[in-house]
Coordinates of C-alpha atoms and ligand atoms in Angstrom, one line a residue:
Chain A
X1 CA -11.0 6.0 -23.4
X2 CA -7.4 7.1 -22.8
X3 CA -4.7 4.7 -23.0
X4 CA -3.9 3.3 -19.5
X5 CA -0.4 4.2 -18.2
X6 CA 0.0 0.7 -16.8
X7 CA -1.8 -2.4 -17.9
X8 CA -1.3 -5.8 -16.4
X9 CA -2.6 -8.6 -18.5
X10 CA -3.1 -12.2 -17.2
X11 CA -0.1 -11.9 -15.0
X12 CA 0.8 -15.3 -13.3
X13 CA 3.5 -15.6 -10.7
X14 CA 4.5 -18.7 -8.9
X15 CA 7.4 -19.5 -6.5
X16 CA 8.2 -23.2 -6.8
X17 CA 4.8 -25.1 -6.4
X18 CA 3.1 -22.0 -4.9
X19 CA 1.0 -19.9 -7.3
X20 CA 0.9 -16.4 -5.9
X21 CA -0.7 -14.5 -8.9
X22 CA -3.2 -16.5 -10.9
X23 CA -4.0 -14.2 -13.8
X24 CA -4.1 -10.6 -12.5
X25 CA -5.9 -8.0 -14.8
X26 CA -5.7 -4.5 -13.8
X27 CA -5.2 -1.3 -15.5
X28 CA -4.5 2.4 -14.4
X29 CA -5.5 5.4 -16.1
X30 CA -3.2 8.5 -16.2
X31 CA -3.4 10.7 -13.2
X32 CA -5.8 8.5 -11.4
X33 CA -5.3 6.9 -8.0
X34 CA -6.0 3.2 -7.7
X35 CA -6.0 1.4 -4.4
X36 CA -5.6 -2.5 -4.3
X37 CA -6.9 -4.2 -1.1
X38 CA -6.1 -7.7 0.1
X39 CA -5.1 -9.9 2.9
X40 CA -1.8 -10.4 4.3
X41 CA 0.3 -12.7 1.9
X42 CA -2.2 -12.4 -0.9
X43 CA 0.5 -11.4 -3.2
X44 CA 0.1 -7.3 -3.4
X45 CA 3.9 -6.7 -3.1
X46 CA 4.5 -9.4 -5.6
X47 CA 2.2 -7.7 -7.9
X48 CA 3.9 -4.5 -7.7
X49 CA 7.3 -6.0 -8.2
X50 CA 6.2 -7.6 -11.3
X51 CA 4.9 -4.5 -12.7
X52 CA 8.1 -2.8 -11.9
X53 CA 10.2 -5.5 -13.4
X54 CA 11.8 -6.6 -10.2
X55 CA 10.2 -10.1 -10.9
X56 CA 9.3 -11.4 -14.2
X57 CA 6.0 -12.9 -14.5
X58 CA 5.6 -16.6 -15.4
X59 CA 2.7 -15.8 -17.9
X60 CA 1.0 -12.6 -18.9
X61 CA 2.2 -9.4 -20.0
X62 CA 3.1 -5.9 -18.3
X63 CA 2.2 -2.9 -20.5
X64 CA 3.4 0.4 -19.5
X65 CA 2.3 3.6 -21.6
X66 CA 1.4 1.3 -24.5
X67 CA 4.7 -0.7 -24.6
X68 CA 5.0 -4.2 -23.5
X69 CA 7.8 -4.2 -21.0
X70 CA 7.4 -7.7 -19.6
X71 CA 11.0 -8.8 -20.6
X72 CA 12.6 -5.4 -21.1
X73 CA 16.2 -5.3 -19.9
X74 CA 19.0 -2.7 -19.7
X75 CA 18.3 0.7 -21.4
X76 CA 14.6 0.3 -22.1
X77 CA 13.9 -0.9 -18.6
X78 CA 15.7 2.0 -17.2
X79 CA 13.7 4.3 -19.6
X80 CA 10.5 3.0 -18.0
X81 CA 11.8 3.1 -14.4
X82 CA 13.0 6.7 -14.8
X83 CA 9.2 7.5 -15.2
X84 CA 8.1 5.4 -12.2
X85 CA 8.5 6.4 -8.5
X86 CA 8.2 3.7 -5.8
X87 CA 7.7 3.9 -2.0
X88 CA 8.8 0.5 -0.5
X89 CA 6.7 -1.2 2.3
X90 CA 10.0 -1.3 4.4
X91 CA 11.1 2.2 3.3
X92 CA 14.2 0.7 1.7
X93 CA 16.2 3.9 2.3
X94 CA 20.0 3.3 1.9
X95 CA 21.5 3.4 5.4
X96 CA 25.0 4.2 4.2
X97 CA 23.9 7.4 2.6
X98 CA 22.5 10.7 4.2
X99 CA 18.8 11.5 3.8
X100 CA 19.5 14.1 1.1
X101 CA 21.7 11.7 -0.8
X102 CA 18.8 9.1 -0.4
X103 CA 16.2 11.7 -2.0
X104 CA 18.6 12.8 -4.7
X105 CA 20.0 9.3 -5.6
X106 CA 18.6 9.2 -9.0
X107 CA 19.7 12.7 -9.7
X108 CA 23.4 12.1 -8.6
X109 CA 23.7 8.7 -10.1
X110 CA 21.5 8.1 -13.2
X111 CA 21.1 11.7 -14.2
X112 CA 24.6 12.8 -13.2
X113 CA 23.6 16.1 -11.7
X114 CA 26.2 18.1 -9.7
X115 CA 26.1 17.6 -5.9
X116 CA 25.3 21.0 -5.4
X117 CA 22.2 21.2 -7.6
X118 CA 21.0 17.7 -6.6
X119 CA 21.2 18.9 -2.9
X120 CA 19.2 21.9 -3.6
X121 CA 16.5 19.9 -5.4
X122 CA 16.5 17.2 -2.5
X123 CA 16.0 20.0 0.0
X124 CA 13.2 21.4 -1.6
X125 CA 11.6 18.0 -2.2
X126 CA 12.0 17.3 1.4
X127 CA 10.2 20.7 2.1
X128 CA 7.2 19.6 0.0
X129 CA 6.9 16.5 2.3
X130 CA 7.1 18.8 5.4
X131 CA 10.7 18.0 6.3
X132 CA 13.1 20.7 7.3
X133 CA 16.6 21.1 5.9
X134 CA 18.1 20.2 9.2
X135 CA 17.3 16.3 8.5
X136 CA 19.2 16.6 5.2
X137 CA 22.5 15.6 6.6
X138 CA 21.2 12.8 9.1
X139 CA 21.3 9.3 8.2
X140 CA 18.1 7.2 8.0
X141 CA 18.8 5.4 11.1
X142 CA 18.7 8.8 13.0
X143 CA 15.1 9.6 12.0
X144 CA 11.6 8.4 13.1
X145 CA 9.6 5.8 11.1
X146 CA 7.0 8.4 10.0
X147 CA 10.0 10.7 8.9
X148 CA 11.5 7.8 7.1
X149 CA 8.2 7.2 5.1
X150 CA 8.3 11.1 4.2
X151 CA 11.9 10.6 2.9
X152 CA 10.9 7.6 1.0
X153 CA 8.1 9.6 -0.5
X154 CA 10.5 12.6 -1.4
X155 CA 12.6 10.0 -3.1
X156 CA 9.8 8.6 -5.0
X157 CA 8.7 12.0 -6.2
X158 CA 11.8 13.9 -6.9
X159 CA 12.1 13.2 -10.5
X160 CA 8.6 13.9 -11.3
X161 CA 7.3 10.5 -12.3
X162 CA 4.3 9.6 -14.2
X163 CA 3.3 6.7 -12.1
X164 CA 4.1 6.1 -8.4
X165 CA 3.7 3.0 -6.3
X166 CA 3.0 3.0 -2.7
X167 CA 3.3 -0.2 -0.8
X168 CA 1.6 0.1 2.5
X169 CA 2.5 3.8 3.0
X170 CA 0.7 4.0 6.4
X171 CA 1.5 0.6 8.1
X172 CA 3.5 1.0 11.4
X173 CA 2.3 4.6 11.8
X174 CA 0.1 6.2 14.5
X175 CA -3.3 7.2 13.1
X176 CA -2.3 10.9 12.9
X177 CA 0.8 10.6 11.2
X178 CA -0.6 8.1 8.9
X179 CA -3.5 10.7 8.0
X180 CA -0.6 13.1 7.3
X181 CA 1.1 10.8 5.1
X182 CA -2.3 10.1 3.1
X183 CA -2.6 13.8 2.7
X184 CA 0.8 14.1 1.4
X185 CA 0.2 11.5 -1.1
X186 CA -3.0 12.9 -2.4
X187 CA -1.5 16.5 -2.7
X188 CA 1.9 15.5 -4.2
X189 CA 0.3 12.9 -6.9
X190 CA -2.2 15.6 -7.8
X191 CA 0.6 18.3 -8.0
X192 CA 2.5 15.9 -10.5
X193 CA -0.6 14.9 -12.2
X194 CA 1.0 11.3 -11.6
X195 CA -1.2 8.1 -11.6
X196 CA -0.7 6.2 -8.3
X197 CA -1.0 2.6 -7.4
X198 CA -1.3 2.0 -3.6
X199 CA -1.4 -1.1 -1.7
X200 CA -3.0 -1.1 1.9
X201 CA -5.0 -2.8 4.5
X202 CA -6.1 0.2 6.1
X203 CA -9.3 1.3 4.9
X204 CA -9.2 4.8 6.2
X205 CA -6.3 5.2 4.1
X206 CA -8.0 3.6 1.2
X207 CA -11.0 5.8 1.2
X208 CA -8.9 9.0 1.5
X209 CA -6.5 8.4 -1.4
X210 CA -8.4 6.1 -3.9
X211 CA -10.3 7.0 -7.0
X212 CA -10.9 3.5 -7.4
X213 CA -10.5 0.3 -5.5
X214 CA -9.6 -3.1 -6.4
X215 CA -9.7 -6.3 -4.3
X216 CA -7.0 -8.9 -4.8
X217 CA -7.9 -12.4 -3.5
X218 CA -6.5 -15.8 -4.4
X219 CA -4.2 -14.4 -7.0
X220 CA -6.9 -12.7 -9.1
X221 CA -8.6 -9.3 -9.0
X222 CA -12.1 -10.3 -7.6
X223 CA -13.8 -6.7 -7.5
X224 CA -12.9 -3.4 -8.9
X225 CA -15.1 -0.2 -8.6
X226 CA -15.1 3.5 -7.8
X227 CA -14.0 4.3 -4.2
X228 CA -17.4 5.6 -3.1
X229 CA -18.9 1.9 -3.9
X230 CA -16.8 -0.1 -1.7
X231 CA -19.3 -0.2 1.1
X232 CA -22.0 -1.5 -1.1
X233 CA -20.0 -3.5 -3.7
X234 CA -22.5 -6.5 -3.4
X235 CA -19.4 -8.7 -3.1
X236 CA -19.4 -10.8 0.2
X237 CA -15.6 -11.0 0.3
X238 CA -15.2 -7.4 -0.2
X239 CA -17.8 -6.6 2.5
X240 CA -16.1 -9.0 5.0
X241 CA -12.7 -7.4 4.2
X242 CA -14.0 -3.7 4.4
X243 CA -15.7 -4.4 7.7
X244 CA -12.8 -6.4 9.0
X245 CA -15.0 -9.4 10.2
X246 CA -13.3 -12.7 11.1
X247 CA -16.2 -14.7 9.8
X248 CA -17.2 -15.0 6.2
X249 CA -16.0 -16.6 3.1
X250 CA -12.5 -15.5 3.7
X251 CA -10.6 -17.7 6.2
X252 CA -8.2 -15.6 8.3
X253 CA -4.6 -16.5 7.4
X254 CA -3.5 -17.9 10.7
Chain B
X1 CA 5.2 -37.7 14.3
X2 CA 4.3 -40.4 11.8
X3 CA 5.3 -38.1 9.2
X4 CA 8.7 -37.1 10.6
X5 CA 9.5 -40.9 10.9
X6 CA 8.3 -41.6 7.3
X7 CA 10.8 -38.9 5.8
X8 CA 13.6 -40.1 8.0
X9 CA 12.9 -43.6 6.7
X10 CA 12.7 -42.6 3.2
X11 CA 16.2 -40.8 3.4
X12 CA 17.7 -43.8 5.1
X13 CA 16.5 -46.4 2.7
X14 CA 17.6 -44.5 -0.4
X15 CA 21.1 -42.8 0.2
X16 CA 21.6 -42.8 -3.6
X17 CA 18.6 -40.4 -3.9
X18 CA 20.3 -38.2 -1.2
X19 CA 23.5 -38.4 -2.9
X20 CA 22.1 -37.6 -6.2
X21 CA 20.3 -34.5 -4.8
X22 CA 23.4 -33.3 -3.1
X23 CA 25.5 -33.5 -6.4
X24 CA 22.8 -31.7 -8.3
X25 CA 22.6 -29.2 -5.7
X26 CA 26.3 -28.5 -5.9
X27 CA 26.4 -28.4 -9.6
X28 CA 23.6 -25.9 -9.7
X29 CA 25.5 -24.0 -7.1
X30 CA 28.7 -23.9 -9.2
X31 CA 26.6 -22.7 -12.1
X32 CA 25.1 -19.9 -10.3
X33 CA 28.4 -18.8 -8.9
X34 CA 30.1 -18.7 -12.4
X35 CA 27.2 -16.7 -13.9
X36 CA 27.5 -14.3 -10.8
X37 CA 31.3 -14.0 -11.3
X38 CA 31.1 -13.3 -15.1
X39 CA 28.6 -10.6 -14.4
X40 CA 30.6 -9.0 -11.7
X41 CA 33.5 -9.2 -13.9
X42 CA 31.7 -7.6 -16.7
X43 CA 30.4 -4.8 -14.6
X44 CA 33.9 -4.2 -13.2
X45 CA 35.8 -3.9 -16.4
X46 CA 33.5 -2.0 -18.3
X47 CA 32.2 1.7 -17.9
X48 CA 30.4 3.1 -16.1
X49 CA 32.4 3.1 -12.9
X50 CA 31.3 4.5 -9.6
X51 CA 34.6 5.9 -8.4
X52 CA 33.6 7.2 -5.1
X53 CA 32.1 3.7 -4.3
X54 CA 35.4 2.0 -5.4
X55 CA 37.4 4.4 -3.3
X56 CA 35.1 3.9 -0.4
X57 CA 35.6 0.1 -0.5
X58 CA 39.3 0.3 -0.9
X59 CA 39.3 2.1 2.4
X60 CA 36.9 -0.3 4.1
X61 CA 38.7 -3.4 2.6
X62 CA 42.2 -2.2 2.6
X63 CA 43.1 0.5 5.0
X64 CA 40.9 -0.8 8.0
X65 CA 42.4 -4.4 7.5
X66 CA 46.0 -3.0 8.2
X67 CA 45.9 -3.8 12.0
X68 CA 44.5 -7.4 11.6
X69 CA 47.1 -8.1 8.7
X70 CA 50.0 -6.6 10.5
X71 CA 49.6 -8.4 13.7
X72 CA 48.9 -11.7 12.1
X73 CA 51.8 -11.3 10.0
X74 CA 54.2 -10.5 12.8
X75 CA 53.2 -13.6 14.7
X76 CA 53.5 -15.8 11.9
X77 CA 56.8 -14.6 11.0
X78 CA 58.0 -15.0 14.6
X79 CA 56.7 -18.5 14.9
X80 CA 58.1 -19.5 11.4
X81 CA 61.6 -18.4 12.5
X82 CA 61.3 -20.3 15.8
X83 CA 60.1 -23.6 14.0
X84 CA 62.8 -23.4 11.4
X85 CA 65.4 -22.8 13.9
X86 CA 64.5 -25.9 16.0
X87 CA 64.0 -28.0 13.0
X88 CA 67.1 -26.8 11.4
X89 CA 69.4 -27.2 14.6
X90 CA 68.9 -31.0 14.2
X91 CA 70.9 -30.9 11.1
X92 CA 73.2 -28.0 12.2
X93 CA 71.3 -25.7 9.5
X94 CA 70.4 -22.9 11.9
X95 CA 71.9 -20.3 9.5
X96 CA 69.3 -20.8 7.0
X97 CA 66.5 -19.3 9.2
X98 CA 66.5 -15.9 7.3
X99 CA 66.4 -17.6 3.9
X100 CA 63.5 -20.0 4.8
X101 CA 61.4 -17.3 6.6
X102 CA 61.5 -15.0 3.6
X103 CA 60.8 -17.8 1.1
X104 CA 57.8 -19.0 3.2
X105 CA 56.4 -15.6 4.1
X106 CA 56.4 -14.2 0.5
X107 CA 55.4 -17.4 -1.4
X108 CA 52.9 -18.9 1.0
X109 CA 52.2 -17.4 4.5
X110 CA 52.1 -13.8 3.9
X111 CA 49.5 -14.1 1.3
X112 CA 47.4 -17.1 2.7
X113 CA 47.3 -15.7 6.2
X114 CA 46.1 -12.3 4.8
X115 CA 43.5 -13.9 2.6
X116 CA 42.4 -16.2 5.5
X117 CA 42.0 -13.1 8.0
X118 CA 40.2 -11.2 5.3
X119 CA 37.9 -14.0 4.5
X120 CA 36.7 -13.4 8.1
X121 CA 36.9 -9.7 8.2
X122 CA 35.8 -8.6 5.0
X123 CA 33.9 -11.5 3.2
X124 CA 31.6 -12.0 6.1
X125 CA 31.2 -8.2 6.5
X126 CA 30.2 -7.5 2.8
X127 CA 27.8 -10.7 3.0
X128 CA 26.1 -9.1 6.0
X129 CA 25.9 -5.7 4.6
X130 CA 24.6 -6.8 1.1
X131 CA 22.3 -9.4 2.9
X132 CA 20.9 -6.6 5.0
X133 CA 20.4 -4.5 1.9
X134 CA 18.9 -7.4 0.1
X135 CA 16.1 -8.1 2.9
X136 CA 15.3 -4.5 3.5
X137 CA 14.5 -4.1 -0.2
X138 CA 17.5 -1.7 -0.7
X139 CA 18.7 -3.8 -3.7
X140 CA 15.3 -3.7 -5.4
X141 CA 15.3 0.2 -4.5
X142 CA 18.6 0.6 -6.3
X143 CA 17.1 -1.1 -9.4
X144 CA 14.0 1.1 -9.4
X145 CA 16.4 4.1 -9.2
X146 CA 18.1 2.9 -12.4
X147 CA 21.4 1.8 -10.7
X148 CA 22.5 -1.7 -11.5
X149 CA 23.6 -3.3 -8.2
X150 CA 26.3 -5.2 -10.2
X151 CA 27.9 -1.7 -11.1
X152 CA 27.2 0.1 -8.0
X153 CA 27.6 -2.6 -5.1
X154 CA 29.4 -5.5 -6.4
X155 CA 31.9 -4.3 -9.0
X156 CA 33.4 -1.7 -6.7
X157 CA 33.8 -4.3 -4.0
X158 CA 35.5 -6.6 -6.5
X159 CA 37.8 -4.0 -7.9
X160 CA 38.7 -2.9 -4.4
X161 CA 39.6 -6.5 -3.4
X162 CA 41.8 -7.2 -6.3
X163 CA 43.5 -3.9 -6.0
X164 CA 43.9 -3.7 -2.2
X165 CA 44.9 -7.4 -1.4
X166 CA 48.3 -7.1 -3.2
X167 CA 49.2 -3.9 -1.4
X168 CA 48.1 -5.5 2.0
X169 CA 50.2 -8.5 1.0
X170 CA 53.1 -6.4 0.4
X171 CA 52.9 -5.1 3.8
X172 CA 52.2 -8.6 5.3
X173 CA 55.5 -9.7 3.7
X174 CA 57.6 -7.0 5.2
X175 CA 56.1 -7.2 8.5
X176 CA 56.2 -11.0 8.6
X177 CA 59.9 -11.0 7.8
X178 CA 60.4 -8.5 10.5
X179 CA 58.7 -10.8 13.0
X180 CA 61.0 -13.4 12.0
X181 CA 64.1 -11.1 12.2
X182 CA 62.9 -9.8 15.7
X183 CA 62.8 -13.3 17.1
X184 CA 66.1 -14.4 15.5
X185 CA 67.9 -11.3 16.8
X186 CA 66.5 -10.9 20.1
X187 CA 65.8 -14.4 21.1
X188 CA 68.2 -16.6 19.2
X189 CA 71.3 -14.6 19.0
X190 CA 71.4 -13.8 15.3
X191 CA 73.4 -10.9 14.0
X192 CA 71.0 -8.3 12.9
X193 CA 72.9 -7.1 9.8
X194 CA 73.9 -10.6 8.6
X195 CA 70.2 -11.8 9.0
X196 CA 68.9 -8.8 6.8
X197 CA 71.6 -9.2 4.3
X198 CA 71.1 -13.1 4.1
X199 CA 67.2 -12.2 3.7
X200 CA 67.6 -9.7 0.9
X201 CA 70.3 -11.7 -0.9
X202 CA 68.1 -14.7 -1.0
X203 CA 64.6 -13.5 -1.9
X204 CA 64.0 -13.4 -5.8
X205 CA 61.5 -11.1 -7.7
X206 CA 59.7 -14.2 -8.4
X207 CA 59.0 -15.0 -4.8
X208 CA 57.3 -11.7 -4.3
X209 CA 55.5 -11.8 -7.6
X210 CA 54.0 -15.3 -6.9
X211 CA 52.5 -14.1 -3.7
X212 CA 51.2 -10.9 -5.5
X213 CA 49.5 -12.9 -8.2
X214 CA 47.8 -15.1 -5.5
X215 CA 46.8 -12.0 -3.8
X216 CA 44.8 -10.8 -6.8
X217 CA 43.0 -14.1 -6.9
X218 CA 42.2 -14.1 -3.3
X219 CA 41.1 -10.5 -3.2
X220 CA 38.6 -11.3 -6.0
X221 CA 37.4 -14.5 -4.1
X222 CA 36.9 -12.5 -0.9
X223 CA 34.7 -9.9 -2.4
X224 CA 32.9 -12.4 -4.7
X225 CA 31.9 -14.8 -1.9
X226 CA 30.7 -11.8 0.1
X227 CA 28.5 -10.2 -2.6
X228 CA 27.4 -13.6 -3.8
X229 CA 26.0 -14.8 -0.4
X230 CA 24.7 -11.4 0.5
X231 CA 22.8 -11.2 -2.8
X232 CA 20.9 -14.5 -2.4
X233 CA 20.5 -14.0 1.4
X234 CA 17.1 -15.0 2.6
X235 CA 15.0 -12.8 4.7
X236 CA 15.4 -12.3 8.6
X237 CA 18.4 -12.1 10.8
X238 CA 19.0 -15.8 10.4
X239 CA 19.3 -15.4 6.7
X240 CA 21.9 -12.7 7.0
X241 CA 23.9 -14.5 9.8
X242 CA 24.0 -17.6 7.4
X243 CA 25.0 -15.4 4.4
X244 CA 27.9 -14.1 6.5
X245 CA 29.1 -17.5 7.8
X246 CA 28.6 -19.2 4.2
X247 CA 30.7 -16.3 2.7
X248 CA 33.6 -16.6 5.4
X249 CA 33.8 -20.6 5.1
X250 CA 33.4 -20.4 1.1
X251 CA 36.2 -17.9 0.9
X252 CA 38.5 -19.7 3.2
X253 CA 38.1 -22.9 1.5
X254 CA 38.3 -21.3 -2.0
X255 CA 41.4 -19.7 -0.9
X256 CA 43.1 -22.7 0.3
X257 CA 42.0 -24.6 -2.9
X258 CA 43.4 -21.8 -5.2
X259 CA 46.6 -21.5 -3.3
X260 CA 47.3 -25.0 -4.2
X261 CA 46.2 -24.7 -7.7
X262 CA 48.1 -21.5 -8.2
X263 CA 51.2 -23.0 -6.5
X264 CA 51.3 -26.1 -8.6
X265 CA 50.9 -24.0 -11.9
X266 CA 54.0 -21.7 -10.7
X267 CA 55.9 -25.0 -10.2
X268 CA 54.8 -26.1 -13.7
X269 CA 55.9 -22.9 -15.2
X270 CA 59.0 -22.5 -13.1
X271 CA 58.2 -19.4 -11.3
Ligands
LIG1 N1 11.0 -13.9 -3.6 C1 10.0 -14.8 -3.1 N2 10.3 -16.2 -3.0 C2 9.4 -17.0 -2.7 N3 8.2 -16.6 -2.1 C3 7.8 -15.4 -2.2 C4 8.7 -14.3 -2.5 N4 8.3 -13.3 -2.4 C5 6.9 -13.4 -2.0 N5 6.7 -14.8 -1.7 C6 5.4 -15.4 -1.3 O1 4.4 -14.8 -2.0 C7 3.2 -14.6 -1.2 C8 2.8 -13.1 -1.2 O2 3.8 -12.2 -0.8 P1 3.6 -10.8 -0.7 O3 4.7 -10.0 -0.2 O4 3.2 -10.3 -2.0 O5 2.3 -10.5 0.1 P2 1.5 -9.2 0.3 O6 0.2 -9.4 0.0 O7 2.4 -8.0 0.1 O8 1.4 -9.3 2.0 P3 1.6 -8.1 3.2 O9 0.3 -7.4 3.3 O10 1.9 -9.0 4.4 O11 2.6 -7.4 2.8 C9 3.8 -15.0 0.3 O12 3.2 -16.1 0.5 C10 5.2 -15.1 0.1 O13 5.7 -16.1 0.9
LIG2 MG1 3.6 -6.6 1.1

């Protein structure tokens, strides 16, 4: 078996008295696409932030490419982040910068590329996500939500990472735009040969981009299997979620 | 209902507990602020520097504050001259107006008014901007793109604050004195040349330096309070609004407190 690019071992995270993650175990093989399903507030974003080192687990380990990076800081942390791309749930584009400066942010700052080269590379990457060079000089506030997701995607892939996180890439988009984003995710991760971890509640999106699906419930990974088996997982919790029923073992979060 | 009344009764019955909690809360706040301040200083005074960010902030903090600083200074100078004239005339000491105006402006009012105006304009603005970046995950995004927010966001604002405030204060001093001059010459019948000569003869280098040293501290306070409250801002429009209010009030109070502390130190050292 090949060494996983990312491996979470027994990750716990709580905020005050509230336990959000209670021992998450999950690993991602290089070049594979893993989708994590889970209800609103189940801790999916918190899990990604722990994996990225934006939060530190209370207990457990985060292993990236064979290295324990749980408590890394400074240079070693940055070396890890240079190999990871992230598409944030809210887009998180820098609104004081133009679209191309957003895409080229790592090239301009961490890699100290010249503005001219960085802009060229940013425009080429924008083209890969089907955005023309005419948007390059606009600010994020001047483009639509779907375009912002594309820019976020371009920013995540511009430095050719080995692992990309997608936090709800299709929420807030119409079904057609959402499907176009799904296509782009599949196309670009395959082109880079990168592993992908995506979070979603959108089953259509999950079926399209996943090699494997995992289900996060009450702070643990409750089920995991190949994407094709999600409809007959034999797990009543997964069944209820996949078919979107209000009645079943899971109580709606309202 | 019963729940609410129990909590109410508890806090009423046990004021010591409340006092203890408030004290602990304040101590932990001071601790957090100190850690934040030392991290910002470290990021400000060691490479790497984002020069374009520093420049951008100097424009935002310094240049765009010129109108508000100029207007406040001219009115304060004018009011000061009027009051000194009224007070001084009780002892037949009207001729000291230029001396006291320039002393009051350079040592105290020019820098304090500039600091307080910027606590509103700049501190609250920084807190709102950083707070919005925090809640829209832009600060997390910076980190994932290997840019340290202390170097990229907070350091440049801090440096811009401590560099531009003294410059603004020099301008405020000049405009403030001119406000006093204008009232005295056009309203109170002073001779223009005599007034200006008295001003220049009276003011010492130390008077100006005292104001500029204060300005460096106030510039730091203004930037730090904005960054600190923005950075720990909680989600939502209310969170960001609260961050802006806390930054403004915090900066204003700290400026007045430091003004007193620094003034007494200067007295101690005969400056
Ligand atoms: N910084 C934080 N401080 C305190 N609590 C937090 C923090 N971040 C997240 N939480 C809590 O952790 C829980 C999980 O949040 P998270 O954002 O991971 O949910 P999610 O699964 O991503 O939900 P959604 O699908 O709505 O995005 C929530 O109850 C939230 O209140
Ligand atoms: Mg989330």
